[in-house]
mmCIF file of C-alpha atoms in Angstrom:
data_model
loop_
_atom_site.group_PDB
_atom_site.id
_atom_site.type_symbol
_atom_site.label_atom_id
_atom_site.label_comp_id
_atom_site.label_asym_id
_atom_site.label_seq_id
_atom_site.Cartn_x
_atom_site.Cartn_y
_atom_site.Cartn_z
ATOM 1 C CA MET T 1 173.930 181.435 54.661
ATOM 2 C CA ARG T 2 172.995 182.179 51.050
ATOM 3 C CA ALA T 3 173.104 185.967 51.690
ATOM 4 C CA LEU T 4 176.518 185.662 53.338
ATOM 5 C CA ILE T 5 177.892 183.655 50.418
ATOM 6 C CA ASP T 6 176.589 186.203 47.884
ATOM 7 C CA LEU T 7 178.218 189.001 49.900
ATOM 8 C CA GLN T 8 181.520 187.127 50.069
ATOM 9 C CA LYS T 9 181.451 186.547 46.321
ATOM 10 C CA LYS T 10 181.186 190.300 45.772
ATOM 11 C CA LEU T 11 183.674 191.518 48.386
ATOM 12 C CA PHE T 12 186.132 188.606 48.753
ATOM 13 C CA PRO T 13 185.910 186.412 45.617
ATOM 14 C CA ASP T 14 189.523 185.255 46.032
ATOM 15 C CA VAL T 15 188.792 183.960 49.554
ATOM 16 C CA LEU T 16 186.016 181.686 48.240
ATOM 17 C CA ASP T 17 188.198 180.447 45.376
ATOM 18 C CA ILE T 18 191.041 179.563 47.738
ATOM 19 C CA MET T 19 188.653 177.928 50.230
ATOM 20 C CA GLN T 20 187.100 175.773 47.486
ATOM 21 C CA ARG T 21 190.525 174.773 46.136
ATOM 22 C CA ARG T 22 191.831 173.769 49.579
ATOM 23 C CA TYR T 23 188.609 171.954 50.412
ATOM 24 C CA GLN T 24 188.859 170.077 47.103
ATOM 25 C CA LEU T 25 192.441 169.027 47.863
ATOM 26 C CA LEU T 26 191.518 167.800 51.355
ATOM 27 C CA HIS T 27 188.543 165.978 49.863
ATOM 28 C CA TYR T 28 190.687 164.173 47.244
ATOM 29 C CA ILE T 29 193.361 163.273 49.809
ATOM 30 C CA GLN T 30 190.648 161.744 52.015
ATOM 31 C CA LEU T 31 189.395 159.578 49.141
ATOM 32 C CA MET T 32 192.772 158.549 47.735
ATOM 33 C CA GLN T 33 195.065 158.451 50.797
ATOM 34 C CA PRO T 34 197.907 157.688 50.885
ATOM 35 C CA VAL T 35 198.451 159.743 47.720
ATOM 36 C CA GLY T 36 201.444 161.472 46.127
ATOM 37 C CA ARG T 37 201.525 165.039 44.827
ATOM 38 C CA ARG T 38 201.690 164.047 41.163
ATOM 39 C CA THR T 39 198.676 161.720 41.392
ATOM 40 C CA LEU T 40 196.802 164.390 43.326
ATOM 41 C CA SER T 41 197.727 167.014 40.724
ATOM 42 C CA ASP T 42 196.458 164.792 37.876
ATOM 43 C CA ASN T 43 193.122 164.173 39.593
ATOM 44 C CA VAL T 44 192.353 167.741 40.687
ATOM 45 C CA GLU T 45 193.590 169.102 37.349
ATOM 46 C CA LEU T 46 195.843 171.698 38.984
ATOM 47 C CA ALA T 47 199.495 172.417 38.230
ATOM 48 C CA GLU T 48 201.872 170.368 40.352
ATOM 49 C CA ARG T 49 203.477 173.578 41.540
ATOM 50 C CA THR T 50 200.114 174.874 42.835
ATOM 51 C CA VAL T 51 199.373 171.541 44.520
ATOM 52 C CA ARG T 52 202.814 171.543 46.199
ATOM 53 C CA SER T 53 202.273 175.063 47.554
ATOM 54 C CA GLU T 54 198.759 174.297 48.857
ATOM 55 C CA VAL T 55 199.752 170.959 50.385
ATOM 56 C CA ASP T 56 202.677 172.625 52.184
ATOM 57 C CA TYR T 57 200.241 175.146 53.667
ATOM 58 C CA LEU T 58 197.764 172.404 54.693
ATOM 59 C CA ASN T 59 200.647 170.456 56.246
ATOM 60 C CA LYS T 60 201.776 173.507 58.277
ATOM 61 C CA MET T 61 198.261 174.045 59.629
ATOM 62 C CA GLY T 62 198.069 170.366 60.648
ATOM 63 C CA ALA T 63 195.354 169.237 58.206
ATOM 64 C CA VAL T 64 197.621 166.936 56.180
ATOM 65 C CA GLU T 65 200.482 164.639 57.132
ATOM 66 C CA ILE T 66 203.176 163.934 54.545
ATOM 67 C CA THR T 67 204.929 160.551 54.785
ATOM 68 C CA SER T 68 207.171 158.464 52.500
ATOM 69 C CA ARG T 69 204.063 156.539 51.351
ATOM 70 C CA GLY T 70 202.132 159.685 50.482
ATOM 71 C CA MET T 71 199.785 162.218 52.056
ATOM 72 C CA HIS T 72 197.204 161.412 54.715
ATOM 73 C CA LEU T 73 194.393 163.462 56.193
ATOM 74 C CA THR T 74 194.842 164.206 59.890
ATOM 75 C CA TYR T 75 192.086 164.352 62.512
ATOM 76 C CA GLU T 76 192.136 168.152 62.118
ATOM 77 C CA GLY T 77 191.791 167.843 58.335
ATOM 78 C CA GLN T 78 188.829 165.484 58.763
ATOM 79 C CA ASN T 79 187.152 168.016 61.081
ATOM 80 C CA ILE T 80 187.659 170.825 58.553
ATOM 81 C CA LEU T 81 186.058 168.729 55.801
ATOM 82 C CA GLU T 82 183.037 167.861 57.928
ATOM 83 C CA GLN T 83 182.482 171.422 59.151
ATOM 84 C CA LEU T 84 182.810 172.945 55.664
ATOM 85 C CA ALA T 85 180.713 170.357 53.787
ATOM 86 C CA ASP T 86 177.377 172.212 53.873
ATOM 87 C CA PHE T 87 179.024 175.595 53.195
ATOM 88 C CA ILE T 88 180.835 174.237 50.120
ATOM 89 C CA LYS T 89 177.594 172.670 48.855
ATOM 90 C CA ASP T 90 175.987 176.109 49.036
ATOM 91 C CA VAL T 91 178.941 177.831 47.345
ATOM 92 C CA THR T 92 179.078 175.312 44.477
ATOM 93 C CA GLY T 93 175.304 175.182 44.016
ATOM 94 C CA ILE T 94 175.062 171.476 44.871
ATOM 95 C CA LYS T 95 172.501 172.115 47.609
ATOM 96 C CA VAL T 96 170.252 173.801 45.002
ATOM 97 C CA LEU T 97 170.719 170.767 42.727
ATOM 98 C CA GLU T 98 169.646 168.458 45.582
ATOM 99 C CA GLU T 99 166.495 170.445 46.317
ATOM 100 C CA ARG T 100 165.486 170.727 42.650
ATOM 101 C CA LEU T 101 166.053 167.005 42.076
ATOM 102 C CA LYS T 102 164.141 166.115 45.240
ATOM 103 C CA ASP T 103 161.135 168.171 44.041
ATOM 104 C CA THR T 104 161.356 166.931 40.442
ATOM 105 C CA LEU T 105 161.534 163.222 41.327
ATOM 106 C CA LYS T 106 159.257 163.617 44.395
ATOM 107 C CA LEU T 107 161.702 161.928 46.771
ATOM 108 C CA HIS T 108 162.149 162.070 50.528
ATOM 109 C CA HIS T 109 165.866 162.752 50.298
ATOM 110 C CA VAL T 110 168.526 163.418 47.631
ATOM 111 C CA ILE T 111 172.306 163.574 48.057
ATOM 112 C CA VAL T 112 174.442 164.889 45.187
ATOM 113 C CA VAL T 113 178.241 164.516 45.276
ATOM 114 C CA PRO T 114 180.633 166.628 43.155
ATOM 115 C CA GLY T 115 181.889 165.322 39.815
ATOM 116 C CA ASP T 116 180.769 162.818 37.197
ATOM 117 C CA SER T 117 181.489 159.099 37.717
ATOM 118 C CA ASP T 118 181.535 158.568 33.949
ATOM 119 C CA GLU T 119 184.658 160.727 33.793
ATOM 120 C CA LEU T 120 186.296 160.193 37.199
ATOM 121 C CA ASP T 121 186.216 156.773 38.862
ATOM 122 C CA TRP T 122 186.770 158.202 42.374
ATOM 123 C CA VAL T 123 183.286 159.830 42.205
ATOM 124 C CA LYS T 124 181.759 156.354 42.679
ATOM 125 C CA HIS T 125 183.646 156.100 45.948
ATOM 126 C CA GLU T 126 182.352 159.517 46.963
ATOM 127 C CA MET T 127 178.791 158.245 46.342
ATOM 128 C CA GLY T 128 179.732 155.169 48.383
ATOM 129 C CA LYS T 129 180.934 157.384 51.232
ATOM 130 C CA ALA T 130 177.713 159.437 51.113
ATOM 131 C CA CYS T 131 175.680 156.219 51.281
ATOM 132 C CA MET T 132 177.700 154.978 54.249
ATOM 133 C CA GLU T 133 177.142 158.275 56.097
ATOM 134 C CA TYR T 134 173.410 158.161 55.354
ATOM 135 C CA LEU T 135 173.259 154.579 56.642
ATOM 136 C CA GLN T 136 175.157 155.636 59.775
ATOM 137 C CA LYS T 137 172.362 158.093 60.591
ATOM 138 C CA HIS T 138 169.411 155.805 59.843
ATOM 139 C CA LEU T 139 170.464 152.254 60.761
ATOM 140 C CA LYS T 140 168.651 150.980 63.854
ATOM 141 C CA PRO T 141 169.332 147.943 66.062
ATOM 142 C CA HIS T 142 168.035 144.644 64.618
ATOM 143 C CA ASN T 143 167.530 146.123 61.130
ATOM 144 C CA THR T 144 168.014 143.939 58.056
ATOM 145 C CA VAL T 145 169.868 145.595 55.142
ATOM 146 C CA ALA T 146 169.539 144.122 51.619
ATOM 147 C CA ILE T 147 172.190 144.992 49.010
ATOM 148 C CA THR T 148 172.351 144.404 45.245
ATOM 149 C CA GLY T 149 175.506 143.909 43.186
ATOM 150 C CA GLY T 150 177.396 146.057 40.681
ATOM 151 C CA THR T 151 180.392 148.382 40.582
ATOM 152 C CA THR T 152 178.619 151.215 42.407
ATOM 153 C CA MET T 153 177.579 148.898 45.247
ATOM 154 C CA ALA T 154 181.171 147.640 45.380
ATOM 155 C CA ALA T 155 182.236 151.272 45.914
ATOM 156 C CA VAL T 156 179.748 151.531 48.818
ATOM 157 C CA ALA T 157 181.363 148.431 50.372
ATOM 158 C CA ASP T 158 184.855 149.922 49.838
ATOM 159 C CA MET T 159 183.890 153.045 51.793
ATOM 160 C CA MET T 160 182.079 151.240 54.612
ATOM 161 C CA THR T 161 183.306 151.805 58.186
ATOM 162 C CA PRO T 162 182.052 150.439 61.529
ATOM 163 C CA LEU T 163 178.430 151.505 62.097
ATOM 164 C CA LYS T 164 176.747 152.170 65.399
ATOM 165 C CA ASP T 165 174.342 149.312 66.323
ATOM 166 C CA ALA T 166 175.483 147.283 63.268
ATOM 167 C CA GLU T 167 176.507 144.336 65.463
ATOM 168 C CA LYS T 168 172.779 143.803 66.058
ATOM 169 C CA CYS T 169 171.950 144.054 62.325
ATOM 170 C CA MET T 170 171.820 141.567 59.472
ATOM 171 C CA PHE T 171 173.167 142.217 55.952
ATOM 172 C CA VAL T 172 171.743 140.111 53.104
ATOM 173 C CA PRO T 173 172.188 140.069 49.302
ATOM 174 C CA ALA T 174 169.037 141.287 47.538
ATOM 175 C CA ARG T 175 169.437 138.697 44.765
ATOM 176 C CA GLY T 176 171.536 135.899 43.339
ATOM 177 C CA GLY T 177 174.696 136.346 41.284
ATOM 178 C CA LEU T 178 174.892 137.436 37.652
ATOM 179 C CA GLY T 179 177.897 135.251 36.888
ATOM 180 C CA GLU T 180 180.045 138.398 36.626
ATOM 181 C CA ARG T 181 183.307 139.248 38.397
ATOM 182 C CA VAL T 182 183.073 137.950 41.950
ATOM 183 C CA GLU T 183 183.925 141.340 43.534
ATOM 184 C CA ASN T 184 180.803 142.854 41.907
ATOM 185 C CA GLN T 185 178.375 140.130 43.005
ATOM 186 C CA ALA T 186 175.795 140.855 45.682
ATOM 187 C CA ASN T 187 177.051 138.038 47.945
ATOM 188 C CA THR T 188 180.630 139.386 47.965
ATOM 189 C CA ILE T 189 179.533 142.992 48.503
ATOM 190 C CA CYS T 190 177.113 141.982 51.250
ATOM 191 C CA ALA T 191 179.799 140.045 53.160
ATOM 192 C CA GLU T 192 182.359 142.863 52.827
ATOM 193 C CA MET T 193 179.880 145.534 53.969
ATOM 194 C CA ALA T 194 178.799 143.470 56.962
ATOM 195 C CA LYS T 195 182.380 142.765 58.066
ATOM 196 C CA LYS T 196 183.440 146.419 57.773
ATOM 197 C CA ALA T 197 180.258 147.662 59.477
ATOM 198 C CA ARG T 198 180.716 144.935 62.151
ATOM 199 C CA GLY T 199 177.350 143.362 61.486
ATOM 200 C CA ASP T 200 176.210 139.821 60.714
ATOM 201 C CA TYR T 201 175.370 138.501 57.257
ATOM 202 C CA ARG T 202 173.736 135.663 55.339
ATOM 203 C CA LEU T 203 174.379 134.748 51.695
ATOM 204 C CA LEU T 204 172.159 133.607 48.824
ATOM 205 C CA TYR T 205 173.768 130.944 46.621
ATOM 206 C CA VAL T 206 171.595 130.922 43.506
ATOM 207 C CA PRO T 207 172.330 131.978 39.917
ATOM 208 C CA ASP T 208 170.568 134.953 38.313
ATOM 209 C CA PRO T 209 168.624 134.733 36.025
ATOM 210 C CA LEU T 210 166.851 131.336 36.204
ATOM 211 C CA SER T 211 164.546 129.320 34.001
ATOM 212 C CA GLU T 212 160.918 129.086 35.159
ATOM 213 C CA SER T 213 161.191 125.443 36.236
ATOM 214 C CA SER T 214 164.484 125.999 38.100
ATOM 215 C CA TYR T 215 163.042 129.028 39.868
ATOM 216 C CA HIS T 216 160.054 127.131 41.304
ATOM 217 C CA THR T 217 162.292 124.260 42.425
ATOM 218 C CA ILE T 218 164.876 126.469 44.129
ATOM 219 C CA ILE T 219 162.467 128.709 46.069
ATOM 220 C CA GLU T 220 160.967 125.617 47.747
ATOM 221 C CA GLU T 221 164.306 124.730 49.353
ATOM 222 C CA PRO T 222 164.008 125.400 53.134
ATOM 223 C CA SER T 223 167.350 127.229 53.392
ATOM 224 C CA ILE T 224 166.463 129.431 50.385
ATOM 225 C CA LYS T 225 162.996 130.115 51.812
ATOM 226 C CA GLU T 226 164.538 131.328 55.053
ATOM 227 C CA ILE T 227 166.938 133.794 53.420
ATOM 228 C CA LEU T 228 164.264 134.979 50.975
ATOM 229 C CA ASN T 229 161.981 135.800 53.879
ATOM 230 C CA MET T 230 164.765 137.922 55.416
ATOM 231 C CA ILE T 231 165.389 139.705 52.094
ATOM 232 C CA ARG T 232 161.718 140.508 51.483
ATOM 233 C CA ASN T 233 161.338 141.869 55.011
ATOM 234 C CA ALA T 234 164.458 144.066 54.889
ATOM 235 C CA ASN T 235 164.159 147.447 56.633
ATOM 236 C CA ILE T 236 166.708 149.078 54.316
ATOM 237 C CA VAL T 237 167.449 148.283 50.670
ATOM 238 C CA ILE T 238 170.548 149.691 48.918
ATOM 239 C CA HIS T 239 170.660 149.183 45.172
ATOM 240 C CA GLY T 240 172.012 150.472 41.896
ATOM 241 C CA VAL T 241 170.253 151.417 38.662
ATOM 242 C CA GLY T 242 171.661 150.111 35.399
ATOM 243 C CA ASP T 243 171.532 151.008 31.742
ATOM 244 C CA ALA T 244 169.144 148.522 30.096
ATOM 245 C CA MET T 245 171.423 147.246 27.316
ATOM 246 C CA THR T 246 174.494 147.107 29.556
ATOM 247 C CA MET T 247 172.631 145.002 32.100
ATOM 248 C CA ALA T 248 171.173 142.739 29.408
ATOM 249 C CA GLU T 249 174.693 142.036 28.140
ATOM 250 C CA ARG T 250 175.996 141.389 31.680
ATOM 251 C CA ARG T 251 173.246 138.793 32.087
ATOM 252 C CA LYS T 252 174.238 137.165 28.791
ATOM 253 C CA THR T 253 170.637 137.657 27.630
ATOM 254 C CA SER T 254 169.553 135.504 24.668
ATOM 255 C CA SER T 255 169.283 137.203 21.278
ATOM 256 C CA ASP T 256 165.456 136.777 21.309
ATOM 257 C CA GLN T 257 165.065 138.553 24.647
ATOM 258 C CA LEU T 258 167.659 141.155 23.686
ATOM 259 C CA GLU T 259 165.551 141.990 20.639
ATOM 260 C CA ILE T 260 162.440 142.399 22.838
ATOM 261 C CA ILE T 261 164.340 144.776 25.148
ATOM 262 C CA LYS T 262 165.467 146.816 22.125
ATOM 263 C CA GLN T 263 162.045 146.849 20.450
ATOM 264 C CA LYS T 264 160.306 147.985 23.641
ATOM 265 C CA LYS T 265 162.895 150.751 24.038
ATOM 266 C CA ALA T 266 164.039 149.858 27.538
ATOM 267 C CA VAL T 267 166.467 152.411 28.954
ATOM 268 C CA GLY T 268 166.819 151.450 32.622
ATOM 269 C CA GLU T 269 167.062 148.327 34.799
ATOM 270 C CA ALA T 270 166.748 147.522 38.497
ATOM 271 C CA PHE T 271 166.011 144.237 40.350
ATOM 272 C CA GLY T 272 165.664 142.402 37.003
ATOM 273 C CA TYR T 273 162.953 144.784 35.712
ATOM 274 C CA TYR T 274 163.514 146.788 32.528
ATOM 275 C CA PHE T 275 161.873 150.224 32.170
ATOM 276 C CA ASN T 276 161.166 152.399 29.148
ATOM 277 C CA GLN T 277 161.461 156.187 29.169
ATOM 278 C CA GLN T 278 157.956 156.523 30.613
ATOM 279 C CA GLY T 279 158.825 154.266 33.536
ATOM 280 C CA GLU T 280 156.735 151.335 32.274
ATOM 281 C CA ILE T 281 157.999 147.790 32.880
ATOM 282 C CA VAL T 282 158.667 146.350 29.414
ATOM 283 C CA HIS T 283 160.557 143.190 30.383
ATOM 284 C CA LYS T 284 161.175 141.111 33.496
ATOM 285 C CA VAL T 285 163.926 138.596 34.201
ATOM 286 C CA ARG T 286 163.074 135.718 36.518
ATOM 287 C CA THR T 287 165.316 136.229 39.559
ATOM 288 C CA VAL T 288 165.464 134.812 43.079
ATOM 289 C CA GLY T 289 165.453 137.662 45.554
ATOM 290 C CA LEU T 290 163.870 141.048 46.010
ATOM 291 C CA GLN T 291 160.987 141.970 43.714
ATOM 292 C CA LEU T 292 159.656 145.471 43.005
ATOM 293 C CA GLU T 293 156.436 144.780 44.893
ATOM 294 C CA ASP T 294 158.470 144.037 48.038
ATOM 295 C CA LEU T 295 159.785 147.609 48.149
ATOM 296 C CA LYS T 296 156.459 149.104 49.233
ATOM 297 C CA TYR T 297 156.945 147.530 52.663
ATOM 298 C CA THR T 298 160.550 148.773 53.083
ATOM 299 C CA ASP T 299 161.310 151.799 55.291
ATOM 300 C CA LYS T 300 164.298 153.106 53.333
ATOM 301 C CA VAL T 301 164.960 152.250 49.678
ATOM 302 C CA ILE T 302 168.245 153.881 48.684
ATOM 303 C CA ALA T 303 169.195 154.076 45.000
ATOM 304 C CA VAL T 304 172.888 154.821 44.389
ATOM 305 C CA ALA T 305 173.620 155.660 40.750
ATOM 306 C CA GLY T 306 175.569 158.328 38.905
ATOM 307 C CA GLY T 307 177.206 159.437 35.665
ATOM 308 C CA HIS T 308 175.580 161.634 33.010
ATOM 309 C CA THR T 309 175.066 158.641 30.710
ATOM 310 C CA LYS T 310 172.868 156.971 33.358
ATOM 311 C CA ALA T 311 170.466 159.921 33.690
ATOM 312 C CA GLN T 312 167.878 158.356 31.375
ATOM 313 C CA ALA T 313 168.045 155.040 33.237
ATOM 314 C CA ILE T 314 167.661 156.775 36.619
ATOM 315 C CA ALA T 315 164.708 158.818 35.349
ATOM 316 C CA SER T 316 162.933 155.733 33.971
ATOM 317 C CA TYR T 317 163.298 153.898 37.292
ATOM 318 C CA PHE T 318 161.957 156.797 39.341
ATOM 319 C CA GLN T 319 158.924 157.457 37.131
ATOM 320 C CA PRO T 320 156.755 154.963 39.078
ATOM 321 C CA GLY T 321 158.331 156.155 42.353
ATOM 322 C CA GLN T 322 160.044 152.950 43.484
ATOM 323 C CA SER T 323 162.684 154.312 45.906
ATOM 324 C CA ASN T 324 162.537 157.187 48.371
ATOM 325 C CA VAL T 325 166.246 158.140 48.550
ATOM 326 C CA LEU T 326 168.655 158.908 45.687
ATOM 327 C CA ILE T 327 172.423 159.259 46.046
ATOM 328 C CA THR T 328 173.907 160.478 42.773
ATOM 329 C CA ASP T 329 176.583 162.726 41.304
ATOM 330 C CA GLU T 330 176.648 166.160 39.711
ATOM 331 C CA GLY T 331 176.895 164.757 36.188
ATOM 332 C CA ALA T 332 173.696 162.712 36.491
ATOM 333 C CA ALA T 333 171.860 165.413 38.505
ATOM 334 C CA GLN T 334 172.450 168.123 35.909
ATOM 335 C CA GLU T 335 171.459 165.783 33.077
ATOM 336 C CA LEU T 336 168.302 164.708 34.910
ATOM 337 C CA LEU T 337 167.207 168.334 35.422
ATOM 338 C CA ARG T 338 168.042 169.151 31.801
ATOM 339 C CA ASP T 339 165.666 166.435 30.606
ATOM 340 C CA SER T 340 162.360 168.154 29.916
ATOM 341 C CA SER T 341 160.531 164.791 29.925
ATOM 342 C CA LEU T 342 160.793 164.804 33.719
#
């Protein structure tokens, strides 16, 4: 395919440009539907006149339906997107990014989506869609899926659709709540994902973090013990990776602990563990739920994180090799490969 693409670039460069533009428009419509021309124009950064002309063409060929509420992708449009996905990844160089990142971080699988979630919020939803599609391929009957909280995980829940065999699966939150907005808490995300996937779910009603004495009291509760056992024996874990200082602030960390995190130069956070640039654990928050040592027994550990500003945090988490799958965006991928410390 690479040879064919190189030949097309030389002989028919305009064809590739048009194909990429129309693919991009279909892709945005899929993510934002129903969407109007002006909103679409603003997001794809094309002139409204160009968007109108291209949308009219896509409508005539049956890929897009135009209604009073906005544009929708048709079944034909969905088929075009699916069939062109790998080709467009080759054309744009994303497939090369995936392979380089996979080799650099020594992972089983890497998925890179176009864009940078620091600049465009819809890119988080594209990562969420990629995660849902990966789950669709790998979820087996009677699996347990553990999910953390955060805005990226909320985007995964937003993009979730019914999954094959999910009715025989259990979704559980990987940890307690951080006291943040309810839509970003693991319990809420877990319940939404399970309902959309048509699976079952259990919730974990404990705060995060906890004092040492509270922790030991809570984990002895029979109902908590039961859910913790399910979480620790999850077949699939889906989680985010956070910037160390951002996560410390979200947890309302005390000034003493905040100073420790700063002094030890933590850059990344996952599961309540803070990592420095070398991937060493420099601080740990006492949390009820999944611990790093539990991951070694998990079949699929899927990290979903993007944005160029998170590259350092992602790199620090992957230094010890905690997860085996990364779903990220172009912004983070390029920054990760640019970092010579990797």
